[in-house]
Coordinates of N, CA, C and O in Angstrom, one line a residue:
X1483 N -113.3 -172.0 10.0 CA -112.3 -172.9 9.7 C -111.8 -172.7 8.3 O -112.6 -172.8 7.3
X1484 N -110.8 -172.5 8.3 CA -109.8 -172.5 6.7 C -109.7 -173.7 6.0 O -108.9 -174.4 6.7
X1485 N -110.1 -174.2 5.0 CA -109.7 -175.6 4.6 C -109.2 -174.9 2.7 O -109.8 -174.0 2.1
X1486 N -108.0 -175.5 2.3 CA -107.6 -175.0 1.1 C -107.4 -176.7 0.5 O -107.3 -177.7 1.1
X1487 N -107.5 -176.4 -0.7 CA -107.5 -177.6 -1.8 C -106.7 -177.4 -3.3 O -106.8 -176.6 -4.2
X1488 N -105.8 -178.6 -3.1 CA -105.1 -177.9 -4.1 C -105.9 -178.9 -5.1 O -106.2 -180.1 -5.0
X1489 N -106.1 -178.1 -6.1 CA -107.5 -178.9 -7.2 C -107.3 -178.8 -8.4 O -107.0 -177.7 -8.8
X1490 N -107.7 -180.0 -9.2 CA -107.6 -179.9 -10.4 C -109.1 -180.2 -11.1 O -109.6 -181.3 -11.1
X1491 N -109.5 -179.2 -11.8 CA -111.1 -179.2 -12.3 C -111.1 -180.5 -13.1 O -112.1 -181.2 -13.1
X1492 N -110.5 -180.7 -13.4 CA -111.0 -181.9 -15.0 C -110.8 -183.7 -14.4 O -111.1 -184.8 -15.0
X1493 N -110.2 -183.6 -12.9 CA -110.2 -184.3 -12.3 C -111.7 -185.0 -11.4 O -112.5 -184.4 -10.7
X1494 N -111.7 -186.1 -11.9 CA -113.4 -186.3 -10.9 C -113.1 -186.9 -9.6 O -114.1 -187.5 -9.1
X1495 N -111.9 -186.9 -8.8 CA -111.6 -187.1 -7.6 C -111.6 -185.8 -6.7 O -112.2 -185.7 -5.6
X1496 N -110.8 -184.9 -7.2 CA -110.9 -183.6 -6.7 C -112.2 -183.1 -6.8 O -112.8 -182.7 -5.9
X1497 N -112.5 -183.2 -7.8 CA -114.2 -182.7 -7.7 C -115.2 -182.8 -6.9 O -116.1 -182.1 -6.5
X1498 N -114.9 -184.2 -6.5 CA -115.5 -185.2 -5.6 C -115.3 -184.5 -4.4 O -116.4 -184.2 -3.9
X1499 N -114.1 -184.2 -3.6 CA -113.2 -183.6 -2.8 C -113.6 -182.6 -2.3 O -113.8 -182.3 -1.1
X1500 N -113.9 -181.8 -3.7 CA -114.5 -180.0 -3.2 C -116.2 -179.9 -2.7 O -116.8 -179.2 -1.9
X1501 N -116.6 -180.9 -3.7 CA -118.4 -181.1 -3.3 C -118.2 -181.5 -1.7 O -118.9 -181.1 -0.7
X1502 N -117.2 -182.6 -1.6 CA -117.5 -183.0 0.2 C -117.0 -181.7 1.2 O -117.3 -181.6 2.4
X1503 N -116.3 -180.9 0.5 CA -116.0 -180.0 1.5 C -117.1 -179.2 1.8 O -117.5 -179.0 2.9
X1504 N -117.8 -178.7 0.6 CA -118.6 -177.8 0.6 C -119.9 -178.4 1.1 O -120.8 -177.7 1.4
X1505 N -119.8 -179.5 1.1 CA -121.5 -180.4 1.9 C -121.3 -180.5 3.1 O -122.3 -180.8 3.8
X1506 N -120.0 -180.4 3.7 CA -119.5 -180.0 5.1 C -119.7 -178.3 5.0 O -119.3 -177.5 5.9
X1507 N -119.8 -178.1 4.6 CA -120.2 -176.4 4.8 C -119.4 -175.0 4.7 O -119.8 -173.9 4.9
X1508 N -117.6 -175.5 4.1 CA -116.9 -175.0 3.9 C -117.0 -174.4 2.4 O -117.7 -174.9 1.5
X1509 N -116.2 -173.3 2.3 CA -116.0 -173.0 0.9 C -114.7 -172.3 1.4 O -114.4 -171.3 2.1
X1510 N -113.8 -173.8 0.6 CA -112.5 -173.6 0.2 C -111.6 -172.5 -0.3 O -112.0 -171.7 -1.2
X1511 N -110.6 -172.4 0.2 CA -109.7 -171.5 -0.7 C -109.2 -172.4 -1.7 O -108.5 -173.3 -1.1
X1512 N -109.3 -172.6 -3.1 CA -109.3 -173.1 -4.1 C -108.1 -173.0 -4.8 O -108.2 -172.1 -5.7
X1513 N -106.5 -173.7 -4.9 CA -105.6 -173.5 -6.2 C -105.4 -174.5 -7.0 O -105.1 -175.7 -6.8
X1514 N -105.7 -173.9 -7.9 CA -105.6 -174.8 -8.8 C -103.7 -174.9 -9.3 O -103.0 -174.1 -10.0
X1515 N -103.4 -176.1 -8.8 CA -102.1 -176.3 -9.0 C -101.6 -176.7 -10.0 O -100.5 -177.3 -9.9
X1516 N -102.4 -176.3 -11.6 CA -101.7 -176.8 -12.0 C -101.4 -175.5 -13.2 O -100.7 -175.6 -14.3
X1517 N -102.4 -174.1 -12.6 CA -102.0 -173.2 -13.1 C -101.0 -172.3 -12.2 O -100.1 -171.6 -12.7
X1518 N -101.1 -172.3 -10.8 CA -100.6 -171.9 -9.4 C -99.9 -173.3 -8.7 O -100.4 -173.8 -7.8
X1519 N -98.5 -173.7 -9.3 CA -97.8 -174.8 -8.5 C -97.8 -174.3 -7.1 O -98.0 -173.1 -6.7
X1520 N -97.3 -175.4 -6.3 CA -97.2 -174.7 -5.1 C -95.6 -174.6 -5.1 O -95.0 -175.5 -5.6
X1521 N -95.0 -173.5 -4.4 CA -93.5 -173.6 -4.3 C -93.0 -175.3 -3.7 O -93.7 -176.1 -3.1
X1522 N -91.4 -175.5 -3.8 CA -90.9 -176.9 -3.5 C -91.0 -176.7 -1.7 O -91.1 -177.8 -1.1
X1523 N -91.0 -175.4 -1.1 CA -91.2 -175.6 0.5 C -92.7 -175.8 0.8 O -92.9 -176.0 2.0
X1524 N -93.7 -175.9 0.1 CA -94.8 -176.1 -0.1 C -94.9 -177.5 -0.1 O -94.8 -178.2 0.8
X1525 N -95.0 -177.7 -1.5 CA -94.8 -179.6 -1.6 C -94.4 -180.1 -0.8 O -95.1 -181.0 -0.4
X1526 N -93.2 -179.8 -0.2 CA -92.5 -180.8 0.3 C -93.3 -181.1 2.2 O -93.3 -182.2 2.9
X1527 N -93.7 -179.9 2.4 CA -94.8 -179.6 3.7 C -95.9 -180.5 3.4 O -96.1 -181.2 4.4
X1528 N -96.8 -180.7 2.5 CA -97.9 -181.4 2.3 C -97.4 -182.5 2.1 O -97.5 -183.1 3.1
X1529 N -97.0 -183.2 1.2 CA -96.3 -184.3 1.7 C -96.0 -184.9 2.6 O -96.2 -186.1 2.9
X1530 N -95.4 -184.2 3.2 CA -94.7 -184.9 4.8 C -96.1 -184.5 5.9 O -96.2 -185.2 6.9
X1531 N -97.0 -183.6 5.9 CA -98.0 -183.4 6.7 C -99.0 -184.5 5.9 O -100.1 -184.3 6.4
X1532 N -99.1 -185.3 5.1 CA -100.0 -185.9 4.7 C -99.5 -187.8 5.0 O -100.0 -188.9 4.7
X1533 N -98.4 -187.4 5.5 CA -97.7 -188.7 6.1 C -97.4 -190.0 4.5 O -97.5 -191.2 4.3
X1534 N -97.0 -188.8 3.5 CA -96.3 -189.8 2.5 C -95.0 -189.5 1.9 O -94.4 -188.6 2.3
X1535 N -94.5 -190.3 1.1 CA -93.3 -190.0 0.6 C -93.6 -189.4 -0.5 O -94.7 -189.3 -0.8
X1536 N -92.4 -189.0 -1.1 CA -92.3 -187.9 -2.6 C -92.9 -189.4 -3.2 O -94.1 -189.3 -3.0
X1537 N -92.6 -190.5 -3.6 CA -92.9 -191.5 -4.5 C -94.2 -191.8 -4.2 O -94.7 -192.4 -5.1
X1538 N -95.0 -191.4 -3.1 CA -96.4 -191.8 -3.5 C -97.2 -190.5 -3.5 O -98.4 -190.4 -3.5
X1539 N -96.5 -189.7 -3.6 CA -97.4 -188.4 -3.6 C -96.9 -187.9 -5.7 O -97.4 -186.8 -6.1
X1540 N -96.3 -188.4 -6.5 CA -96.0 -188.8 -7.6 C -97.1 -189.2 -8.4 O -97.6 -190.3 -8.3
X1541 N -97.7 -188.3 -9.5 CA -99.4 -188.8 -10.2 C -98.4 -189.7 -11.3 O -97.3 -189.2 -11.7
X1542 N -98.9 -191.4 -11.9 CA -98.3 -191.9 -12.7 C -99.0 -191.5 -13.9 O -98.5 -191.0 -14.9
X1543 N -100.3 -191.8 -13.5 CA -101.6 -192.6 -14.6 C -102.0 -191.2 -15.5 O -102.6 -190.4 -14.8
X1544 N -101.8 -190.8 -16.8 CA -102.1 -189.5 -17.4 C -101.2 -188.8 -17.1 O -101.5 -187.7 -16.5
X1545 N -99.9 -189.1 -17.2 CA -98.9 -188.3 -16.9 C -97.4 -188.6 -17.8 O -97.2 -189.7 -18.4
X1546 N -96.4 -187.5 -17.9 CA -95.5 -188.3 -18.1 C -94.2 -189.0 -17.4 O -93.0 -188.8 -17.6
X1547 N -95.0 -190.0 -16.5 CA -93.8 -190.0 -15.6 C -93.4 -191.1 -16.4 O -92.4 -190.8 -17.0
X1548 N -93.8 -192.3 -16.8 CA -92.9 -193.6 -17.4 C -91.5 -192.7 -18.0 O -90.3 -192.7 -17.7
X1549 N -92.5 -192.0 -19.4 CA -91.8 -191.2 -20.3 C -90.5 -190.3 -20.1 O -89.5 -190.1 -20.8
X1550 N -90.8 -190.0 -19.1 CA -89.4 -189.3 -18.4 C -88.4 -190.0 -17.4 O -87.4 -189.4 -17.1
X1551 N -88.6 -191.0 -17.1 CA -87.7 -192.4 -16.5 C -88.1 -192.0 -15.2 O -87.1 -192.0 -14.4
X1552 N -89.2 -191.7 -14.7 CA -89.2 -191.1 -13.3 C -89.6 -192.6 -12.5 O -89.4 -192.6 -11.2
X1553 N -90.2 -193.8 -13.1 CA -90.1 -195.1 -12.9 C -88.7 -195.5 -12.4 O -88.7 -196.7 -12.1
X1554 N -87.7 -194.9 -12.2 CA -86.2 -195.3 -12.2 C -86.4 -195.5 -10.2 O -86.9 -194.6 -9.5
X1555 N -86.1 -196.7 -9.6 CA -86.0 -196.6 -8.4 C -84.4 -196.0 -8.0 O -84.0 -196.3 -6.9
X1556 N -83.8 -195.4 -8.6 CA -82.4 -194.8 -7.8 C -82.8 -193.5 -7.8 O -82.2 -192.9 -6.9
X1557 N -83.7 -192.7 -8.4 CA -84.3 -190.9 -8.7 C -84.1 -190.7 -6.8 O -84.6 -191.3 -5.9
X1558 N -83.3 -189.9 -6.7 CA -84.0 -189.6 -5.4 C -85.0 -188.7 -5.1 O -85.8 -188.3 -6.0
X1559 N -85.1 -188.4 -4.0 CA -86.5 -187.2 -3.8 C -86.3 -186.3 -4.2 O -87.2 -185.9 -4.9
X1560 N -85.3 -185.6 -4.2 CA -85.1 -183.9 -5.3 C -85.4 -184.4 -6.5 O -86.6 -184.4 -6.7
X1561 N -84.6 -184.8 -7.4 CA -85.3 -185.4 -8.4 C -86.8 -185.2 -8.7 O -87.4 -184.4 -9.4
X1562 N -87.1 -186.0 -7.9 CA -88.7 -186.2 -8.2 C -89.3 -185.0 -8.0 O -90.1 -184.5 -8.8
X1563 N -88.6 -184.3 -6.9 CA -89.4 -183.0 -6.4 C -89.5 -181.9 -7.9 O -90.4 -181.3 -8.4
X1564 N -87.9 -182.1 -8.4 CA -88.1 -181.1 -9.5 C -88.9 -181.4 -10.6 O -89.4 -180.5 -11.2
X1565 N -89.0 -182.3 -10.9 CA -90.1 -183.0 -12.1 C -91.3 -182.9 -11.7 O -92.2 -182.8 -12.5
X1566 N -91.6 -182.7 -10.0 CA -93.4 -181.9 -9.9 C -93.2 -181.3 -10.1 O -94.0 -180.8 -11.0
X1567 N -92.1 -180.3 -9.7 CA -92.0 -178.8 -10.1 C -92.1 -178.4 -11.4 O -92.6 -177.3 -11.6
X1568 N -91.7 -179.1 -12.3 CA -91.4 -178.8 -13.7 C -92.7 -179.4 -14.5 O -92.7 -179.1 -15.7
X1569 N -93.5 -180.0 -14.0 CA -94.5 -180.7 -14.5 C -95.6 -180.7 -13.3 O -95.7 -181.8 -12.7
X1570 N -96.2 -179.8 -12.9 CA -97.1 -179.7 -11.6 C -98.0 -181.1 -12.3 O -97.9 -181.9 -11.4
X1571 N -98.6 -181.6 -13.2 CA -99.3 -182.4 -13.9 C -99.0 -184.0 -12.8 O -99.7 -185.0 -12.5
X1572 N -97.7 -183.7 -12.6 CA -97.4 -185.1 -12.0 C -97.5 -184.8 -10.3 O -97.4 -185.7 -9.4
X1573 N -97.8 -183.9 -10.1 CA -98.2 -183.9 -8.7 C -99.6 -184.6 -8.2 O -100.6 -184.1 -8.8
X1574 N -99.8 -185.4 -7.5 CA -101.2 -186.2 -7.2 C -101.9 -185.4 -6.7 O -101.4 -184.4 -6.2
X1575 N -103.8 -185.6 -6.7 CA -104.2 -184.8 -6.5 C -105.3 -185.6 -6.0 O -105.4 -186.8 -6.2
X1576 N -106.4 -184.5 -5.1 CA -106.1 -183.7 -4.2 C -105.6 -183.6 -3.4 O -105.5 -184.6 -2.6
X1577 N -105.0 -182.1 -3.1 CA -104.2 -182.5 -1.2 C -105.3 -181.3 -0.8 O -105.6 -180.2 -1.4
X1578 N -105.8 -181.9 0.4 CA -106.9 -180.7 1.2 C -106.0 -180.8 2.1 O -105.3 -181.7 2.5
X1579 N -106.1 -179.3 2.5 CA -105.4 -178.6 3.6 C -106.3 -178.2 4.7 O -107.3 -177.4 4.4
X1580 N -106.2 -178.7 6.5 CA -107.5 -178.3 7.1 C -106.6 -177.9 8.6 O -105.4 -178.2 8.8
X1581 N -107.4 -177.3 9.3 CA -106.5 -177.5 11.2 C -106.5 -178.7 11.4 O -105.5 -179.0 12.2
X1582 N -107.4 -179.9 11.0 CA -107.6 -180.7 11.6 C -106.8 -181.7 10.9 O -107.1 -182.8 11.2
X1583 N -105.7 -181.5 9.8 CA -104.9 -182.1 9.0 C -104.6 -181.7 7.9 O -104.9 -180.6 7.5
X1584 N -103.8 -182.5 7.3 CA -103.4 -183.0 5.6 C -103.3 -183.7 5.3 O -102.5 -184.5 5.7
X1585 N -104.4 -184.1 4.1 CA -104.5 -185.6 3.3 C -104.3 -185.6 1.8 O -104.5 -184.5 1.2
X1586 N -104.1 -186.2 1.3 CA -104.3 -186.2 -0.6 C -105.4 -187.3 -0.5 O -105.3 -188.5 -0.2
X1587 N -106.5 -186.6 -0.9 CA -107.8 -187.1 -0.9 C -108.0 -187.5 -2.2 O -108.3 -186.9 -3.3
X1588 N -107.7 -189.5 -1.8 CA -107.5 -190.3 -3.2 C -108.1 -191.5 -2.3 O -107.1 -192.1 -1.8
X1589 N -108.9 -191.9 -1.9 CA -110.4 -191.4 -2.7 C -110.6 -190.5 -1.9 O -110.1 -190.2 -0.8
X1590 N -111.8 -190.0 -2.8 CA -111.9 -188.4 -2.4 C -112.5 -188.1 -1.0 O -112.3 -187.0 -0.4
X1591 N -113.4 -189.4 -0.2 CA -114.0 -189.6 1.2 C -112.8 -189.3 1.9 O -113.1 -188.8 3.0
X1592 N -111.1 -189.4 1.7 CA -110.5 -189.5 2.5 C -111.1 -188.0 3.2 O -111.6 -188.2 4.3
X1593 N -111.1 -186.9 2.8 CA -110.9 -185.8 3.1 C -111.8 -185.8 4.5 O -111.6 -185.0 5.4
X1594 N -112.6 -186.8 4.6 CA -113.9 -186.4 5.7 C -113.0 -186.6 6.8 O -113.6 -186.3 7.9
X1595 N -111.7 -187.1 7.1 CA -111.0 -187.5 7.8 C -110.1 -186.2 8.9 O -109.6 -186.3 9.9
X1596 N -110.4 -184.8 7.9 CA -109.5 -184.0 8.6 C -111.4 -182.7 8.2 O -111.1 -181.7 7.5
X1597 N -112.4 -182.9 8.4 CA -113.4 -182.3 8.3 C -114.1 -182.2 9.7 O -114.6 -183.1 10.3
X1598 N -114.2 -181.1 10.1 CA -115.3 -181.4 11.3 C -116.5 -182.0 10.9 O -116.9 -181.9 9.8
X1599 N -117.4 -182.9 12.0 CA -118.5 -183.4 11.3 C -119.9 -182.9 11.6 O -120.8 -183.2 12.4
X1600 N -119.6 -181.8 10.4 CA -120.7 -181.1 10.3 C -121.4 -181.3 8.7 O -121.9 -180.3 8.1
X1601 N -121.4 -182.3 8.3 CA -122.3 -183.2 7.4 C -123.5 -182.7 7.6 O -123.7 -182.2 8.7
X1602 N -124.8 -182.7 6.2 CA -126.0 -182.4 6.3 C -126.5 -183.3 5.6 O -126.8 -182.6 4.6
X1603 N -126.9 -184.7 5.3 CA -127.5 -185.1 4.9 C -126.7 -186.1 4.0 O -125.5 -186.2 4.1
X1604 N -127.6 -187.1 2.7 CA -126.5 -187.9 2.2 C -125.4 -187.4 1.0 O -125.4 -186.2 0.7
X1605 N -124.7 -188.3 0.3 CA -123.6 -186.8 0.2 C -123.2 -188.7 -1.6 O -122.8 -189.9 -1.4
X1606 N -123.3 -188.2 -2.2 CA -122.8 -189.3 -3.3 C -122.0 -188.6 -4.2 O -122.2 -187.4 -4.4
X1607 N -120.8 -189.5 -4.8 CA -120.2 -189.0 -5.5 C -120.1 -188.7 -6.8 O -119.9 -189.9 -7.0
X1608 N -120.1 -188.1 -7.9 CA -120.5 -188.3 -9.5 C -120.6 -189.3 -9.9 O -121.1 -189.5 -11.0
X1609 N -120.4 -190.1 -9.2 CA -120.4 -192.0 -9.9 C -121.6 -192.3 -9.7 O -122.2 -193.1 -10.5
X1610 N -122.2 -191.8 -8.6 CA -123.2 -192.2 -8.0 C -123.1 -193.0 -6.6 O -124.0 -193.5 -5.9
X1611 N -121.6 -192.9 -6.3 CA -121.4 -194.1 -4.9 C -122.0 -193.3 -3.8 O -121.8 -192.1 -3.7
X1612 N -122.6 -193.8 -3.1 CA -123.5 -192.8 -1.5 C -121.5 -193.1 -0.9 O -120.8 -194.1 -1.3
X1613 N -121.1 -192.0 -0.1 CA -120.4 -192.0 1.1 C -120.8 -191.5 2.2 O -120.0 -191.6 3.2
X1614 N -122.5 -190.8 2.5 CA -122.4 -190.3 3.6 C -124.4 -190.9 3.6 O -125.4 -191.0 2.8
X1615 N -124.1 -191.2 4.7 CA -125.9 -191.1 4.3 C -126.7 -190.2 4.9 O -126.2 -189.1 5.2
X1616 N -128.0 -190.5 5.4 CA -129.1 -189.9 5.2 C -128.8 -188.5 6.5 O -129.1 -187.3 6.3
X1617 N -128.1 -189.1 7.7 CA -128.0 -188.2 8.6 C -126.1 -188.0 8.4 O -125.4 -187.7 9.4
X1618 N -125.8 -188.1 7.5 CA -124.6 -187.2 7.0 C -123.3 -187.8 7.9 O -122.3 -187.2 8.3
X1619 N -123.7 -189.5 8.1 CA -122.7 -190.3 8.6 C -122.1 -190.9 7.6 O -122.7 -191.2 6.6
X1620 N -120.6 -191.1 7.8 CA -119.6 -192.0 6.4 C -120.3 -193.6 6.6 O -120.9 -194.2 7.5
X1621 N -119.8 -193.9 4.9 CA -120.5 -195.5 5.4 C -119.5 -196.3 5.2 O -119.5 -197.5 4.9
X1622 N -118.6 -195.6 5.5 CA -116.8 -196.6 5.6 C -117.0 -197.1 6.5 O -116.1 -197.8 7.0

């Protein structure tokens, strides 16, 4: 099974993201998007395969969206789209890519949602939060 992750290292969500993939037994095809954007027919696919709009697929927090008026509710979606484009930084992150889906894994458990469940054991996050326990079940 192919699962790709568009990831950002300095991020502890994505990080989170790629440890759960790989504790499912995967090792990802790995871009880091924010050295490798993804083209606008790209984005605009994960997005809509992850069942959100350009405005919530939009990073605010550590970004410059205030600063750029991207806060404006008349922006339409091109708009926005060119400002990820031009600023991959504002693109949200992670989006895992799997057969079994597309999510932007925020929080990072979302991803176990499009993972086969082949879990090994308990699985916690850098924080320390348990999400999987002992026999590699979610405790959502």
């Amino acid at each position: 099974m192919t699962v790709t992750i568009y990831h950002n290292p300095a991020c502890g969500t994505s990080r989170n993201a790629l440890a759960l993939i790989r504790h499912a037994g995967f090792e990802p095809t790995i871009v880091d998007y924010l050295q490798t954007p993804p083209s606008r027919e790209e984005l605009v696919r994960l997005i809509a395969d992850a069942g959100l709009t350009v405005r919530q697929a939009i990073r605010e927090k550590g970004t410059p969206f205030a600063e750029k008026g991207l806060d404006d509710p008349s922006l339409a979606d091109d708009q926005l789209l060119d400002a990820m484009l031009a600023m991959p930084i504002l693109i949200n992150r992670p989006f895992v890519v799997s057969p079994l889906g597309t999510r932007l894994a925020r929080p990072s458990e979302t991803v176990i949602d499009i993972l086969p469940e082949t879990f090994k054991g308990a699985f916690a996050k850098e924080d320390g939060e348990v999400v999987l326990d002992a026999e590699g079940k979610p405790l959502r």
